[in-house]
CSV table of C-alpha atoms and ligand atoms in Angstrom, one decimal:
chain,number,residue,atom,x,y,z
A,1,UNK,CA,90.7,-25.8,61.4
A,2,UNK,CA,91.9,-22.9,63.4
A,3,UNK,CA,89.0,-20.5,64.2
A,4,UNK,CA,89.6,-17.2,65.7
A,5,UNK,CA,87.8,-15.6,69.2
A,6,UNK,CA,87.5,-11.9,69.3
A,7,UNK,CA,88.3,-10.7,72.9
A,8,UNK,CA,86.7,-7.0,73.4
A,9,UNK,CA,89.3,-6.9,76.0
A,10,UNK,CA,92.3,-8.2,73.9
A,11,UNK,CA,94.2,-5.6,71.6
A,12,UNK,CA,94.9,-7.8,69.2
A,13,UNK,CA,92.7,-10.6,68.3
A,14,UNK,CA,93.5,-14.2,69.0
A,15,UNK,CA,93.5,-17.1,66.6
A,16,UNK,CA,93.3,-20.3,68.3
A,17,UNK,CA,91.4,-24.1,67.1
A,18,UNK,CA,88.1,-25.0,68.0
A,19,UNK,CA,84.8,-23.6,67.5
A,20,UNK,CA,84.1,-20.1,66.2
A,21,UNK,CA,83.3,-17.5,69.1
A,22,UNK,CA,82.0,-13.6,68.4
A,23,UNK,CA,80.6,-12.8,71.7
A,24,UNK,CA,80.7,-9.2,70.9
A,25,UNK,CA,78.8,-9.5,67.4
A,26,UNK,CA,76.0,-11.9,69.7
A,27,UNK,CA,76.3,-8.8,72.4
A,28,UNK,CA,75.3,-6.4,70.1
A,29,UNK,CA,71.8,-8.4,68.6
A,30,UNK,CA,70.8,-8.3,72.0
A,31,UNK,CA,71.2,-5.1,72.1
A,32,UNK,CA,69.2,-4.2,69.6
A,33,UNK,CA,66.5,-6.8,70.9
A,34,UNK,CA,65.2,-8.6,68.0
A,35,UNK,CA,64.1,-11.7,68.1
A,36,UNK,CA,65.7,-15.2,66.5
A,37,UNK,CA,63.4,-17.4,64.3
A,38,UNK,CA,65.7,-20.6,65.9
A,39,UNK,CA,68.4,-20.3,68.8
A,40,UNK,CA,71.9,-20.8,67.5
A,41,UNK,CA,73.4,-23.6,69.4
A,42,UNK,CA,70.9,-26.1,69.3
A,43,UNK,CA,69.2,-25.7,66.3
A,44,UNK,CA,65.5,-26.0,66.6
A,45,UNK,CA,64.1,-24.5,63.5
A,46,UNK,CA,61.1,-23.2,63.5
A,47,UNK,CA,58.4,-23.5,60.7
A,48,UNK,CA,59.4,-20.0,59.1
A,49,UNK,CA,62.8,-21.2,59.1
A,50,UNK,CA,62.0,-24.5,56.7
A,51,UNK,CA,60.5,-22.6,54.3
A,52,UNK,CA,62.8,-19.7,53.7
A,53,UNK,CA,65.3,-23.2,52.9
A,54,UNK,CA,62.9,-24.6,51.4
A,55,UNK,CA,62.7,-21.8,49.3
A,56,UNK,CA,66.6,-21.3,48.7
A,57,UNK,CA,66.2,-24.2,46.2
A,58,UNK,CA,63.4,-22.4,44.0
A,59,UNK,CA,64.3,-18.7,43.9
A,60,UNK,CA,63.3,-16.8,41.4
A,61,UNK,CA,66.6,-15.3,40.1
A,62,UNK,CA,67.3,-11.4,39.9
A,63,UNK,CA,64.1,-9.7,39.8
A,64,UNK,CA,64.6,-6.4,38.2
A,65,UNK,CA,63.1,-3.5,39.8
A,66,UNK,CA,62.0,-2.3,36.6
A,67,UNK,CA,62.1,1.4,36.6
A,68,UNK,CA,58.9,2.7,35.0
A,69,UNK,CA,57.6,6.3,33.7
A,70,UNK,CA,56.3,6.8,36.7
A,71,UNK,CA,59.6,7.5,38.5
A,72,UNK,CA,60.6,10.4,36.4
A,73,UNK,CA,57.2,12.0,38.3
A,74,UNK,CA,58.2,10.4,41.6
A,75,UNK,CA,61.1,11.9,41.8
A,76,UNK,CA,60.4,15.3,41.0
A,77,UNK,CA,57.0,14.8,43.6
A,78,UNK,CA,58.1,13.9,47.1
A,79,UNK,CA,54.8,14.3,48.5
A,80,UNK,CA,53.5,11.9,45.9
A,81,UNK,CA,56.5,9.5,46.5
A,82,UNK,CA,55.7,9.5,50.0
A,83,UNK,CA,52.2,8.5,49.6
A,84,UNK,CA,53.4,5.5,47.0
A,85,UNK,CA,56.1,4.4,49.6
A,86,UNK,CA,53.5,4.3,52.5
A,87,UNK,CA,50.9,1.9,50.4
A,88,UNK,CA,53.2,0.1,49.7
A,89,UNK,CA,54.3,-0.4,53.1
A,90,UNK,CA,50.9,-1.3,54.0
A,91,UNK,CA,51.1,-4.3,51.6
A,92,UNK,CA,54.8,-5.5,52.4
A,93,UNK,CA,54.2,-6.1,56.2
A,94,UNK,CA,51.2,-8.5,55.4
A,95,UNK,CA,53.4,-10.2,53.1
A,96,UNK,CA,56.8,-9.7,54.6
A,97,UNK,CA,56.0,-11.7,57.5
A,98,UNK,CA,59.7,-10.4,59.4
A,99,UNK,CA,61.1,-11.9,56.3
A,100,UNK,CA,64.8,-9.5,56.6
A,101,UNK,CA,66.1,-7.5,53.8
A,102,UNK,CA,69.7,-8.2,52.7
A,103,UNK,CA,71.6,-5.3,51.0
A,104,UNK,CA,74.5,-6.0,48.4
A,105,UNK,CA,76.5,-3.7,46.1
A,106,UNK,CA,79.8,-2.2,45.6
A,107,UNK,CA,81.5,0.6,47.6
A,108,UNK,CA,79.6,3.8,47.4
A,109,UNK,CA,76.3,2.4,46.4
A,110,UNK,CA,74.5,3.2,49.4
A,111,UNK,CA,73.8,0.4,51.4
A,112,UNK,CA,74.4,1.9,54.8
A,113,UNK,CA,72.2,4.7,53.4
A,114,UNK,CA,69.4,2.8,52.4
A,115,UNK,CA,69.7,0.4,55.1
A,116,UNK,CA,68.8,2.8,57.4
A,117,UNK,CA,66.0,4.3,56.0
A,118,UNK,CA,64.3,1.1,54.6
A,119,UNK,CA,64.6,-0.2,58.1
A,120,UNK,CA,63.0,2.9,59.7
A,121,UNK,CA,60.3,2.5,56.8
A,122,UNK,CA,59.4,-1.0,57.5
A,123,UNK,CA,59.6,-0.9,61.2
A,124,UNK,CA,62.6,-3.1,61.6
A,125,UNK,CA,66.3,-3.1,62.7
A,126,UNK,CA,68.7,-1.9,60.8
A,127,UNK,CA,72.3,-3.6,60.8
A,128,UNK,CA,75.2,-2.3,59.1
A,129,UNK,CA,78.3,-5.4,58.6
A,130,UNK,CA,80.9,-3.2,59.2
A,131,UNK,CA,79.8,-0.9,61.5
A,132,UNK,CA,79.5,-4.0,63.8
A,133,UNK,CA,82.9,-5.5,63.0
A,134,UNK,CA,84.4,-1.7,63.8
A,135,UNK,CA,82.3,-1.8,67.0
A,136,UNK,CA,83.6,-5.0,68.1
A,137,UNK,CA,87.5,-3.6,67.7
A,138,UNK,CA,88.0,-1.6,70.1
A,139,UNK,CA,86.2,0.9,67.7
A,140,UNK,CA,88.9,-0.1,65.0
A,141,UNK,CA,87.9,1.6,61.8
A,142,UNK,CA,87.9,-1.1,58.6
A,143,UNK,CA,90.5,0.5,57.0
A,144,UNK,CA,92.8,-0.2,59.9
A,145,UNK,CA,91.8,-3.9,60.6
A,146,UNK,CA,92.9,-4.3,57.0
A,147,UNK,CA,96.0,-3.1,57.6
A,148,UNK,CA,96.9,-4.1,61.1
A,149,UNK,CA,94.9,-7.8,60.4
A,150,UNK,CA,94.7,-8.2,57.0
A,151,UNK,CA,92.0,-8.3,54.6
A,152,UNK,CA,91.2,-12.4,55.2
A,153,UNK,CA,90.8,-11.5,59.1
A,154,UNK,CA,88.3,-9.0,58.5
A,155,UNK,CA,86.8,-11.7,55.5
A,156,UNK,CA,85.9,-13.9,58.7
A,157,UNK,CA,84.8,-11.3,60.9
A,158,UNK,CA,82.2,-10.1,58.2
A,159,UNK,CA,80.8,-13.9,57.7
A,160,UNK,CA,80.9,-14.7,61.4
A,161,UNK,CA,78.5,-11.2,61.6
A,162,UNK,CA,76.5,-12.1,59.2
A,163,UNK,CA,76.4,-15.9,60.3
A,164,UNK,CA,75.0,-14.6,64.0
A,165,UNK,CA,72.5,-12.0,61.7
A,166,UNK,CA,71.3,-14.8,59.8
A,167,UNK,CA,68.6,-16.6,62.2
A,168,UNK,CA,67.0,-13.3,63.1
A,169,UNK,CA,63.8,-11.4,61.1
A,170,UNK,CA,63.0,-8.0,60.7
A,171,UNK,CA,66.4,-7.1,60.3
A,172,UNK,CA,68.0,-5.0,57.0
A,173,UNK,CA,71.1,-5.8,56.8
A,174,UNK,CA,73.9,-3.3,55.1
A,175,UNK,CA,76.4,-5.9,54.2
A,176,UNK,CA,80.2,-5.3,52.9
A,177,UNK,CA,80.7,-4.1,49.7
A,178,UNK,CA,82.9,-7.8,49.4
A,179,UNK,CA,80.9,-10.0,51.4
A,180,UNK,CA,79.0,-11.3,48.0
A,181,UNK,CA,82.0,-13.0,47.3
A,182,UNK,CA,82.1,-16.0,49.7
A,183,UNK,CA,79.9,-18.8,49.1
A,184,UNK,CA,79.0,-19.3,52.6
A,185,UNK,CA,77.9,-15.7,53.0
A,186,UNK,CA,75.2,-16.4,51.0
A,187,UNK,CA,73.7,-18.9,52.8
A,188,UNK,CA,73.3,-16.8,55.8
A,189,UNK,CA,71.9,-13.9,53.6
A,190,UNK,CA,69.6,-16.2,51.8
A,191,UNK,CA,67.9,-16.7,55.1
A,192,UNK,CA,66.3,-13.4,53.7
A,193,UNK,CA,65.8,-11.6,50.6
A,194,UNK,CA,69.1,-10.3,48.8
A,195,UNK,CA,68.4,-6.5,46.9
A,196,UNK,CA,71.1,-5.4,44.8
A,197,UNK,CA,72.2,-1.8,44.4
A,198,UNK,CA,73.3,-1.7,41.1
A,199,UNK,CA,75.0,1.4,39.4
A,200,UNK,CA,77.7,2.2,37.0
A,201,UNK,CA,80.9,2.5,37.9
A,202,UNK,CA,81.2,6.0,36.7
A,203,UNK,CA,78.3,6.8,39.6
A,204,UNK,CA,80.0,4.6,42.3
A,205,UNK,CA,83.5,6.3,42.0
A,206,UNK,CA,81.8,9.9,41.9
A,207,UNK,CA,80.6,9.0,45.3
A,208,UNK,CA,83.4,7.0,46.7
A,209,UNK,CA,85.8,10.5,46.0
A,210,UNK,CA,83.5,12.7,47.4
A,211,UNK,CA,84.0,11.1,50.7
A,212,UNK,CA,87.4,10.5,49.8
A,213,UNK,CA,89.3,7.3,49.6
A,214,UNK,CA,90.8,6.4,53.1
A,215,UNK,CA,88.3,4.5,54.6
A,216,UNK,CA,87.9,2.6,51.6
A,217,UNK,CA,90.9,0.4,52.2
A,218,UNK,CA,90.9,-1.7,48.4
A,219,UNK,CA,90.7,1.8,47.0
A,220,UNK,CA,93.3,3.5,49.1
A,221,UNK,CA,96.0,1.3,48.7
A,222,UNK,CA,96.0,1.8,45.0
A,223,UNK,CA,95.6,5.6,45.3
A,224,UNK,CA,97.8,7.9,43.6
A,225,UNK,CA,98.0,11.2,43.7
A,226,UNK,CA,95.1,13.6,43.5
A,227,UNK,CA,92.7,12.0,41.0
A,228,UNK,CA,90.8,10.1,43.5
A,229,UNK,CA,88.4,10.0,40.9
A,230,UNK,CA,90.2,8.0,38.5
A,231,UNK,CA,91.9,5.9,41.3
A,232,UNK,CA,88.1,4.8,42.3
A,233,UNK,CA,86.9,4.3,38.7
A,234,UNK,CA,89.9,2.1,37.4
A,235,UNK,CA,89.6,-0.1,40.6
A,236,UNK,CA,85.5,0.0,41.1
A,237,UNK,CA,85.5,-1.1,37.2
A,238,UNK,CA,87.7,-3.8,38.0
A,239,UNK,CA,86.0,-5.0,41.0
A,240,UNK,CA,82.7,-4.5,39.4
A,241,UNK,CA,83.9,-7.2,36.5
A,242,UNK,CA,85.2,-10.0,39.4
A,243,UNK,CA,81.8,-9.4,41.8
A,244,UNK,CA,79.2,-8.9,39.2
A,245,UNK,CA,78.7,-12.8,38.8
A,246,UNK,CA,77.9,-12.6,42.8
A,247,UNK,CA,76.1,-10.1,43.1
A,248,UNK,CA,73.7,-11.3,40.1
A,249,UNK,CA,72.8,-14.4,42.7
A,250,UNK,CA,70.2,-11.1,44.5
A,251,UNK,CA,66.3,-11.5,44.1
A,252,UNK,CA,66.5,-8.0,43.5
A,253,UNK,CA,68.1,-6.1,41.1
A,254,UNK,CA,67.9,-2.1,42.2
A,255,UNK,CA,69.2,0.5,39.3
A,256,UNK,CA,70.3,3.4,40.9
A,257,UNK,CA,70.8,5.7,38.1
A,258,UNK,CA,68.5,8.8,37.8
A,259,UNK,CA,65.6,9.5,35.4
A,260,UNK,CA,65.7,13.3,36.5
A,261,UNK,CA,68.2,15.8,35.0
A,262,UNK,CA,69.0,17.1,38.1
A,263,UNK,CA,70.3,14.1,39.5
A,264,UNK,CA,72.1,12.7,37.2
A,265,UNK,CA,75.4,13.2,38.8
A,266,UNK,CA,74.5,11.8,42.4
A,267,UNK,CA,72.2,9.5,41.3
A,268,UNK,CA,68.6,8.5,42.5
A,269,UNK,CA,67.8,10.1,45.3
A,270,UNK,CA,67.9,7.8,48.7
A,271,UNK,CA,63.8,7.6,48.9
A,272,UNK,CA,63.7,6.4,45.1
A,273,UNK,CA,66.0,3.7,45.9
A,274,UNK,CA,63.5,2.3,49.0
A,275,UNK,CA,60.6,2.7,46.5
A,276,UNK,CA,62.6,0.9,43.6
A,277,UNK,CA,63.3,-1.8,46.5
A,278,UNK,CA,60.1,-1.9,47.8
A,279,UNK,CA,58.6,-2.5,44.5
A,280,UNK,CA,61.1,-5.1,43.9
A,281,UNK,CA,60.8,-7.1,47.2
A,282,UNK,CA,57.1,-7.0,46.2
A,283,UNK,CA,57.5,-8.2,43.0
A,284,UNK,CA,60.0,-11.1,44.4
A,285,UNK,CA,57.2,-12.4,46.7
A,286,UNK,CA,54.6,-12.4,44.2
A,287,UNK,CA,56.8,-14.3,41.7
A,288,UNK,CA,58.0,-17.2,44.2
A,289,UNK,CA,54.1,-17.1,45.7
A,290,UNK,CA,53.5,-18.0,41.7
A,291,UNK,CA,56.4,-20.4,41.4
A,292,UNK,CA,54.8,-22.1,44.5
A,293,UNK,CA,51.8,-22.2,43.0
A,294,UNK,CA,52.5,-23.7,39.6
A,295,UNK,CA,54.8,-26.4,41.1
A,296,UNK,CA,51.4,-27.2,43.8
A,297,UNK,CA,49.4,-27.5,40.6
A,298,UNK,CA,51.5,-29.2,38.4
A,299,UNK,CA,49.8,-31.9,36.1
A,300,UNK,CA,51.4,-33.9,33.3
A,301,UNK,CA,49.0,-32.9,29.9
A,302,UNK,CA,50.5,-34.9,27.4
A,303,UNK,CA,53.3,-37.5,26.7
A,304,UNK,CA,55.8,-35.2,25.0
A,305,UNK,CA,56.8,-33.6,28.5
A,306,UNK,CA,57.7,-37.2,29.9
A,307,UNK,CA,60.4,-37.1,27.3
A,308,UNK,CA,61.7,-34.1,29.5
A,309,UNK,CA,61.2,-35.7,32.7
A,310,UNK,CA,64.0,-37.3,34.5
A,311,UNK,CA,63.0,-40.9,36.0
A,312,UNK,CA,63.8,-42.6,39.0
A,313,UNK,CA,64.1,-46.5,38.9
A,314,UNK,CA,62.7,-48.5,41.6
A,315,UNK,CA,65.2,-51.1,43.1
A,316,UNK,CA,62.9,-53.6,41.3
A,317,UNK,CA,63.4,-52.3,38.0
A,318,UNK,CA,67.1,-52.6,38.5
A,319,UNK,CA,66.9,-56.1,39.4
B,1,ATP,N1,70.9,8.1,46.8
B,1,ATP,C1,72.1,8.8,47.0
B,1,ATP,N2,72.3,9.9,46.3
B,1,ATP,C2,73.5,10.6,46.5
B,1,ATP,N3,74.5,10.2,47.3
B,1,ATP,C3,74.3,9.1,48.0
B,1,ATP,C4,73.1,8.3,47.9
B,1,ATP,N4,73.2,7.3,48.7
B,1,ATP,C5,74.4,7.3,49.3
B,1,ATP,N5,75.0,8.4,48.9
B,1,ATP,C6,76.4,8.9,49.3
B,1,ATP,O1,77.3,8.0,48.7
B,1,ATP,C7,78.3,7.7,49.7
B,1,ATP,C8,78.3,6.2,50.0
B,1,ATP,O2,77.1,5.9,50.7
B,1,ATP,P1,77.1,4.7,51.7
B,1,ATP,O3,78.2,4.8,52.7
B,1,ATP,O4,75.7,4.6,52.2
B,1,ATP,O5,77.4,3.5,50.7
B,1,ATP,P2,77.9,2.0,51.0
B,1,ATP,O6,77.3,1.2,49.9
B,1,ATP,O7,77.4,1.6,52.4
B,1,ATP,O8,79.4,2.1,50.9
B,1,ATP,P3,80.6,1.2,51.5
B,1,ATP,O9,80.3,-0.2,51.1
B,1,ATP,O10,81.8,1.7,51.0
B,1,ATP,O11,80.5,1.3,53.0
B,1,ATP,C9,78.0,8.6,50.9
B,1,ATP,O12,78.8,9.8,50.8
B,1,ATP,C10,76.6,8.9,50.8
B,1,ATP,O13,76.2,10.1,51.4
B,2,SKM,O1,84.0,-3.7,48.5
B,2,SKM,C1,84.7,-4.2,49.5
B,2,SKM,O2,85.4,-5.2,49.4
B,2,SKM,C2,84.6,-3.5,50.8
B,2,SKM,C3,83.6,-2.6,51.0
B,2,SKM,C4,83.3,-2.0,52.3
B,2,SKM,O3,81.9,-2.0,52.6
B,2,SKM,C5,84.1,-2.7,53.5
B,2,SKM,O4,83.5,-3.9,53.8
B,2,SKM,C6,85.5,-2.9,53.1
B,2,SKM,O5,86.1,-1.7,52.8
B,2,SKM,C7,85.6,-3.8,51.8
């Protein structure tokens, strides 16, 4: 298979065979010195490591961050919201143990955003995908590498950052609008807990033309003429319909809509979303502590659940 190394000194990058090389990506991790759970190479995995595999295979799917009463209050009282967000806090770093946050969503949803602030929150180290693929081109913006590369090129760049991201904890990650869609992806992201910012189209493409479309290259390319705002919402819709069976894979499901009148055209503001988050990645521990739990304690009660049971023949039964 051909693989492809990304030279910071080469204009263009090189495709060659053998194995997969993103010094750059690896440059910048050390950078921000955080420390790996295992050392890529030869992998010695480290007890932390096990479980969050271990734990891959019973995930509690998609819990919601339900949005309560309370929010309407929260976001009309910082100061109160503040105080919420900091207990909170308190409880997540017993129970986080450097477990990193993962954020998904479509274009315009706020993951850099939140990435950032969540990060400075919990005390950890905030990635952002394609800042670090720009940062490894020569500064390249995204919307360029998809034109001058192609959009599969910057496909492998995104995994092979994430890839490098994935042994590391206390990281939040602000992943690629498209990066849900790989399989592989998710196995590096699973390495930590997956929160999806979810909001409605109509939100998403209010956003995405206020900043305007050209650095959104899937949205440029079908721009026309001066309704950016339609040009985002007929393509975000679309989009949204391919990715949404990804993105429901998350632990966490984040709503970003408003409960306040006065924001319902920009949506939650950014500190709402960390405490919807917050409250979700809580909630997703305590459900898989559970799930743990009941699968430590399990004890067959009466013969009707054998019937559900699968068995598992000895070789002497065979015989
Ligand atoms: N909670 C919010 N309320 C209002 N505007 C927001 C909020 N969060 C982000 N925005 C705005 O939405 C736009 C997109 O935000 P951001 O770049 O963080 O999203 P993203 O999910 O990282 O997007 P992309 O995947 O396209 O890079 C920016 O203009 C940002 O200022
Ligand atoms: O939704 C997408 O596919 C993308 C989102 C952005 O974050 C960038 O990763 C890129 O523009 C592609």
């Amino acid at each position: 298979m051909k693989s492809l190394t990304l030279d910071r000194s080469a204009s263009k990058p090189s495709v060659r065979g053998g194995r997969l090389n993103f010094q750059p990506a690896a440059a910048l991790i050390r950078c921000a010195n955080v420390t790996p759970v295992f050392k890529t190479g030869h992998v010695k995995k480290s007890a932390n490591v096990h479980n969050a595999r271990f734990e891959k295979h019973f995930r509690v799917r998609c819990q919601p961050a339900q949005q309560t009463s309370e929010d309407a209050v929260l976001e009309e009282d910082f100061d109160l919201l503040g105080t919420k967000i900091s207990e909170l806090v308190t409880d997540l770093n017993e129970e986080l143990k450097g477990c990193s946050i993962y954020i998904v969503g479509m274009m315009g949803s706020g993951k850099s955003t939140l990435g950032k602030m969540l990060a400075n929150t919990l005390k950890y180290t905030s990635f952002d995908s394609d800042m670090m693929i720009e940062m490894t081109h020569e500064k390249k913006a995204v919307s360029t590498i998809f034109k001058e590369f192609g959009e599969d090129y910057f496909r492998d760049c995104e995994s092979q950052v994430l890839k490098q991201l994935a042994p590391y904890k206390n990281l939040v990650v602000s992943t690629g609008g498209g990066a849900v869609c790989r399989p592989m992806n998710w196995s590096y992201m699973q390495q930590g807990i997956v929160v999806w910012l979810q909001g409605s189209p109509e939100l998403l493409a209010r956003r995405v033309a206020k900043d305007g479309l050209e650095k959104r290259p899937l949205l440029a390319v079908e721009s026309s003429g001066d309704d950016l705002y339609g040009t985002a919402l007929s393509k975000i819709t679309s989009l949204l319909e391919d990715r949404t069976k990804y993105y429901e894979n998350a632990d966490v499901v984040v709503n970003l809509e408003s409960l306040s009148q006065k924001d319902t055209e920009a949506g939650a503001p950014t500190a709402v979303v960390m405490y919807r988050t917050l409250l979700g990645v809580k909630a997703k521990i305590q459900a898989t502590k559970e799930e743990r739990e009941a699968k430590r304690n399990f004890t067959i009660e009466n013969a009707d659940q054998l019937k559900t049971m699968r068995t598992i023949q000895s070789p002497a039964q065979n015989e």
